[in-house]
Amino acid sequence: MMDEFLPCPFCNRSDTPEVTNARELEECTKFESEECECFEDNENPCRLFTVVCNYHKGGCGCTSGWFTSRDQAIKRWNERGISWR
């Protein structure tokens, strides 16, 4: 698993990107029901991941978009950072 992030393509902060999921951000309004695409059961974590430039740590709040693995979210974040510079 890779956890190395390029700086944010918008604010250029390198200390604020982090991986989170739909449950943590509460973006998935149905995450507690079987209607949610990431629902498995209470023992399994959410399966939708994003990298976010954490606003609460001084970042700008942008995200990588939603992906079904941590590695995919990090990969897309890092690809976006390269292509936007």
CSV table of N, CA and C in Angstrom, one decimal:
chain,number,residue,atom,x,y,z
A,1,MET,N,0.8,-1.2,0.0
A,1,MET,CA,0.0,0.0,0.0
A,1,MET,C,0.9,1.2,0.0
A,2,MET,N,0.6,2.2,-0.9
A,2,MET,CA,1.4,3.4,-0.9
A,2,MET,C,0.6,4.5,-0.2
A,3,ASP,N,1.4,5.3,0.6
A,3,ASP,CA,0.8,6.4,1.3
A,3,ASP,C,1.6,7.7,1.1
A,4,GLU,N,2.2,7.8,0.0
A,4,GLU,CA,3.0,9.0,-0.3
A,4,GLU,C,2.2,9.9,-1.3
A,5,PHE,N,2.0,11.1,-0.8
A,5,PHE,CA,1.2,12.1,-1.6
A,5,PHE,C,2.0,13.2,-2.2
A,6,LEU,N,1.7,13.5,-3.4
A,6,LEU,CA,2.3,14.7,-4.0
A,6,LEU,C,1.6,15.9,-3.4
A,7,PRO,N,2.2,17.1,-3.4
A,7,PRO,CA,1.5,18.3,-2.9
A,7,PRO,C,0.1,18.5,-3.6
A,8,CYS,N,-0.7,19.2,-2.9
A,8,CYS,CA,-2.1,19.5,-3.5
A,8,CYS,C,-1.9,20.3,-4.8
A,9,PRO,N,-2.6,20.0,-5.8
A,9,PRO,CA,-2.5,20.7,-7.1
A,9,PRO,C,-3.1,22.1,-7.0
A,10,PHE,N,-3.8,22.4,-6.0
A,10,PHE,CA,-4.4,23.8,-5.9
A,10,PHE,C,-3.7,24.7,-4.9
A,11,CYS,N,-3.4,24.2,-3.7
A,11,CYS,CA,-2.8,25.1,-2.7
A,11,CYS,C,-1.3,24.8,-2.5
A,12,ASN,N,-0.8,23.7,-3.1
A,12,ASN,CA,0.6,23.2,-3.1
A,12,ASN,C,1.0,22.8,-1.7
A,13,ARG,N,0.1,22.5,-0.8
A,13,ARG,CA,0.5,22.1,0.5
A,13,ARG,C,0.8,20.6,0.5
A,14,SER,N,1.9,20.2,1.1
A,14,SER,CA,2.3,18.8,1.1
A,14,SER,C,2.0,18.1,2.4
A,15,ASP,N,1.6,18.8,3.4
A,15,ASP,CA,1.4,18.2,4.7
A,15,ASP,C,-0.1,18.0,5.0
A,16,THR,N,-1.0,18.3,4.1
A,16,THR,CA,-2.4,18.2,4.4
A,16,THR,C,-3.1,17.1,3.7
A,17,PRO,N,-2.6,16.5,2.5
A,17,PRO,CA,-3.4,15.4,1.9
A,17,PRO,C,-3.4,14.2,2.8
A,18,GLU,N,-4.6,13.5,2.8
A,18,GLU,CA,-4.8,12.3,3.6
A,18,GLU,C,-5.9,11.5,3.0
A,19,VAL,N,-5.9,10.2,3.2
A,19,VAL,CA,-7.0,9.3,2.7
A,19,VAL,C,-8.1,9.3,3.7
A,20,THR,N,-9.3,9.3,3.2
A,20,THR,CA,-10.5,9.2,4.0
A,20,THR,C,-11.6,8.4,3.2
A,21,ASN,N,-12.7,8.1,3.8
A,21,ASN,CA,-13.7,7.4,3.1
A,21,ASN,C,-15.1,8.1,3.3
A,22,ALA,N,-16.1,7.5,2.6
A,22,ALA,CA,-17.4,8.2,2.6
A,22,ALA,C,-18.0,8.2,4.0
A,23,ARG,N,-17.8,7.2,4.8
A,23,ARG,CA,-18.3,7.3,6.2
A,23,ARG,C,-17.7,8.4,7.0
A,24,GLU,N,-16.4,8.5,6.9
A,24,GLU,CA,-15.7,9.5,7.7
A,24,GLU,C,-16.1,10.9,7.3
A,25,LEU,N,-16.3,11.1,6.0
A,25,LEU,CA,-16.7,12.5,5.5
A,25,LEU,C,-18.2,12.7,5.6
A,26,GLU,N,-19.0,11.6,5.9
A,26,GLU,CA,-20.4,11.6,5.9
A,26,GLU,C,-21.0,12.1,4.7
A,27,GLU,N,-20.3,11.9,3.6
A,27,GLU,CA,-20.9,12.3,2.2
A,27,GLU,C,-21.9,11.3,1.8
A,28,CYS,N,-21.7,10.0,2.2
A,28,CYS,CA,-22.6,9.0,1.8
A,28,CYS,C,-23.8,9.0,2.8
A,29,THR,N,-24.9,9.6,2.4
A,29,THR,CA,-26.0,9.8,3.3
A,29,THR,C,-26.8,8.5,3.7
A,30,LYS,N,-26.5,7.4,2.9
A,30,LYS,CA,-27.2,6.2,3.1
A,30,LYS,C,-26.1,5.1,3.6
A,31,PHE,N,-25.0,5.6,4.2
A,31,PHE,CA,-23.9,4.6,4.5
A,31,PHE,C,-24.3,3.6,5.6
A,32,GLU,N,-25.4,3.8,6.3
A,32,GLU,CA,-25.8,2.9,7.3
A,32,GLU,C,-26.9,1.9,6.8
A,33,SER,N,-27.2,1.9,5.5
A,33,SER,CA,-28.2,1.1,5.0
A,33,SER,C,-27.7,0.2,3.8
A,34,GLU,N,-28.4,-0.8,3.5
A,34,GLU,CA,-28.0,-1.6,2.4
A,34,GLU,C,-28.1,-0.9,1.0
A,35,GLU,N,-28.7,0.3,1.0
A,35,GLU,CA,-28.8,1.0,-0.3
A,35,GLU,C,-27.5,1.6,-0.7
A,36,CYS,N,-26.6,1.8,0.3
A,36,CYS,CA,-25.3,2.4,0.0
A,36,CYS,C,-24.4,1.4,-0.8
A,37,GLU,N,-23.8,1.8,-1.9
A,37,GLU,CA,-22.9,0.9,-2.6
A,37,GLU,C,-21.7,0.4,-1.9
A,38,CYS,N,-21.4,1.0,-0.8
A,38,CYS,CA,-20.2,0.6,0.0
A,38,CYS,C,-20.6,-0.2,1.3
A,39,PHE,N,-21.9,-0.5,1.4
A,39,PHE,CA,-22.4,-1.3,2.5
A,39,PHE,C,-22.0,-2.7,2.4
A,40,GLU,N,-21.5,-3.3,3.5
A,40,GLU,CA,-21.3,-4.7,3.6
A,40,GLU,C,-21.9,-5.1,4.9
A,41,ASP,N,-21.4,-4.7,6.0
A,41,ASP,CA,-22.0,-4.9,7.4
A,41,ASP,C,-21.2,-4.0,8.3
A,42,ASN,N,-21.6,-4.0,9.6
A,42,ASN,CA,-21.0,-3.1,10.6
A,42,ASN,C,-19.6,-3.4,10.9
A,43,GLU,N,-19.1,-4.6,10.6
A,43,GLU,CA,-17.8,-5.0,10.9
A,43,GLU,C,-16.8,-4.6,9.8
A,44,ASN,N,-17.3,-4.3,8.6
A,44,ASN,CA,-16.4,-3.9,7.5
A,44,ASN,C,-16.5,-2.5,7.2
A,45,PRO,N,-15.3,-1.9,6.8
A,45,PRO,CA,-15.3,-0.5,6.6
A,45,PRO,C,-15.9,-0.1,5.2
A,46,CYS,N,-16.2,1.2,5.1
A,46,CYS,CA,-16.7,1.7,3.8
A,46,CYS,C,-15.7,1.4,2.7
A,47,ARG,N,-16.2,1.1,1.5
A,47,ARG,CA,-15.3,0.8,0.4
A,47,ARG,C,-15.1,1.9,-0.6
A,48,LEU,N,-15.5,3.1,-0.3
A,48,LEU,CA,-15.3,4.3,-1.1
A,48,LEU,C,-14.3,5.2,-0.5
A,49,PHE,N,-13.2,5.4,-1.2
A,49,PHE,CA,-12.0,6.2,-0.7
A,49,PHE,C,-11.8,7.4,-1.5
A,50,THR,N,-11.2,8.5,-0.9
A,50,THR,CA,-10.8,9.7,-1.5
A,50,THR,C,-9.6,10.2,-0.8
A,51,VAL,N,-8.7,11.0,-1.5
A,51,VAL,CA,-7.7,11.8,-0.8
A,51,VAL,C,-8.3,13.2,-0.8
A,52,VAL,N,-8.1,13.8,0.4
A,52,VAL,CA,-8.6,15.1,0.6
A,52,VAL,C,-7.5,16.0,1.1
A,53,CYS,N,-7.4,17.2,0.7
A,53,CYS,CA,-6.5,18.2,1.2
A,53,CYS,C,-7.2,18.8,2.5
A,54,ASN,N,-6.9,18.3,3.6
A,54,ASN,CA,-7.6,18.5,4.8
A,54,ASN,C,-7.7,20.0,5.2
A,55,TYR,N,-8.9,20.5,5.1
A,55,TYR,CA,-9.2,21.9,5.4
A,55,TYR,C,-8.9,22.3,6.9
A,56,HIS,N,-9.2,21.3,7.8
A,56,HIS,CA,-9.0,21.5,9.2
A,56,HIS,C,-7.5,21.5,9.6
A,57,LYS,N,-6.6,21.1,8.7
A,57,LYS,CA,-5.2,21.2,8.9
A,57,LYS,C,-4.5,22.3,8.1
A,58,GLY,N,-5.3,23.2,7.5
A,58,GLY,CA,-4.8,24.3,6.7
A,58,GLY,C,-4.8,24.1,5.2
A,59,GLY,N,-5.4,23.0,4.7
A,59,GLY,CA,-5.5,22.7,3.3
A,59,GLY,C,-6.7,23.4,2.7
A,60,CYS,N,-6.9,23.2,1.4
A,60,CYS,CA,-7.9,23.9,0.7
A,60,CYS,C,-9.2,23.1,0.5
A,61,GLY,N,-9.2,21.8,0.9
A,61,GLY,CA,-10.4,21.0,0.8
A,61,GLY,C,-10.7,20.2,-0.5
A,62,CYS,N,-9.8,20.3,-1.5
A,62,CYS,CA,-10.1,19.6,-2.7
A,62,CYS,C,-9.9,18.1,-2.5
A,63,THR,N,-10.5,17.3,-3.4
A,63,THR,CA,-10.4,15.8,-3.3
A,63,THR,C,-10.0,15.2,-4.6
A,64,SER,N,-9.7,13.9,-4.5
A,64,SER,CA,-9.3,13.1,-5.7
A,64,SER,C,-10.5,12.6,-6.4
A,65,GLY,N,-11.7,12.6,-5.8
A,65,GLY,CA,-12.8,11.8,-6.3
A,65,GLY,C,-12.9,10.5,-5.6
A,66,TRP,N,-14.0,9.7,-5.8
A,66,TRP,CA,-14.2,8.5,-5.1
A,66,TRP,C,-13.7,7.3,-5.8
A,67,PHE,N,-13.0,6.4,-5.1
A,67,PHE,CA,-12.5,5.2,-5.7
A,67,PHE,C,-12.7,4.0,-4.8
A,68,THR,N,-12.6,2.8,-5.3
A,68,THR,CA,-12.9,1.6,-4.5
A,68,THR,C,-11.7,1.0,-3.7
A,69,SER,N,-10.6,1.7,-3.8
A,69,SER,CA,-9.4,1.3,-2.9
A,69,SER,C,-8.6,2.6,-2.5
A,70,ARG,N,-7.9,2.4,-1.4
A,70,ARG,CA,-7.0,3.5,-0.9
A,70,ARG,C,-6.0,3.8,-2.0
A,71,ASP,N,-5.4,2.7,-2.5
A,71,ASP,CA,-4.3,2.9,-3.4
A,71,ASP,C,-4.7,3.6,-4.7
A,72,GLN,N,-5.9,3.3,-5.2
A,72,GLN,CA,-6.4,3.9,-6.4
A,72,GLN,C,-6.6,5.4,-6.1
A,73,ALA,N,-7.2,5.8,-5.0
A,73,ALA,CA,-7.4,7.2,-4.6
A,73,ALA,C,-6.1,7.9,-4.6
A,74,ILE,N,-5.1,7.3,-4.0
A,74,ILE,CA,-3.8,8.0,-3.9
A,74,ILE,C,-3.1,8.1,-5.2
A,75,LYS,N,-3.2,7.0,-6.0
A,75,LYS,CA,-2.7,7.1,-7.4
A,75,LYS,C,-3.3,8.2,-8.2
A,76,ARG,N,-4.6,8.3,-8.2
A,76,ARG,CA,-5.3,9.4,-8.9
A,76,ARG,C,-4.9,10.8,-8.4
A,77,TRP,N,-4.8,10.9,-7.1
A,77,TRP,CA,-4.4,12.2,-6.5
A,77,TRP,C,-3.0,12.6,-7.1
A,78,ASN,N,-2.1,11.6,-7.0
A,78,ASN,CA,-0.7,11.9,-7.5
A,78,ASN,C,-0.7,12.1,-9.0
A,79,GLU,N,-1.5,11.4,-9.8
A,79,GLU,CA,-1.5,11.7,-11.2
A,79,GLU,C,-2.1,13.1,-11.5
A,80,ARG,N,-3.1,13.5,-10.8
A,80,ARG,CA,-3.7,14.8,-11.0
A,80,ARG,C,-2.7,15.9,-10.7
A,81,GLY,N,-1.9,15.7,-9.6
A,81,GLY,CA,-0.9,16.6,-9.2
A,81,GLY,C,0.2,16.8,-10.3
A,82,ILE,N,0.5,15.7,-10.9
A,82,ILE,CA,1.6,15.8,-12.0
A,82,ILE,C,1.0,16.5,-13.2
A,83,SER,N,-0.2,16.1,-13.6
A,83,SER,CA,-0.8,16.7,-14.9
A,83,SER,C,-1.2,18.1,-14.8
A,84,TRP,N,-1.4,18.7,-13.6
A,84,TRP,CA,-1.9,20.0,-13.4
A,84,TRP,C,-0.8,21.0,-13.1
A,85,ARG,N,0.5,20.6,-13.1
A,85,ARG,CA,1.6,21.5,-12.8
A,85,ARG,C,2.1,22.1,-14.1
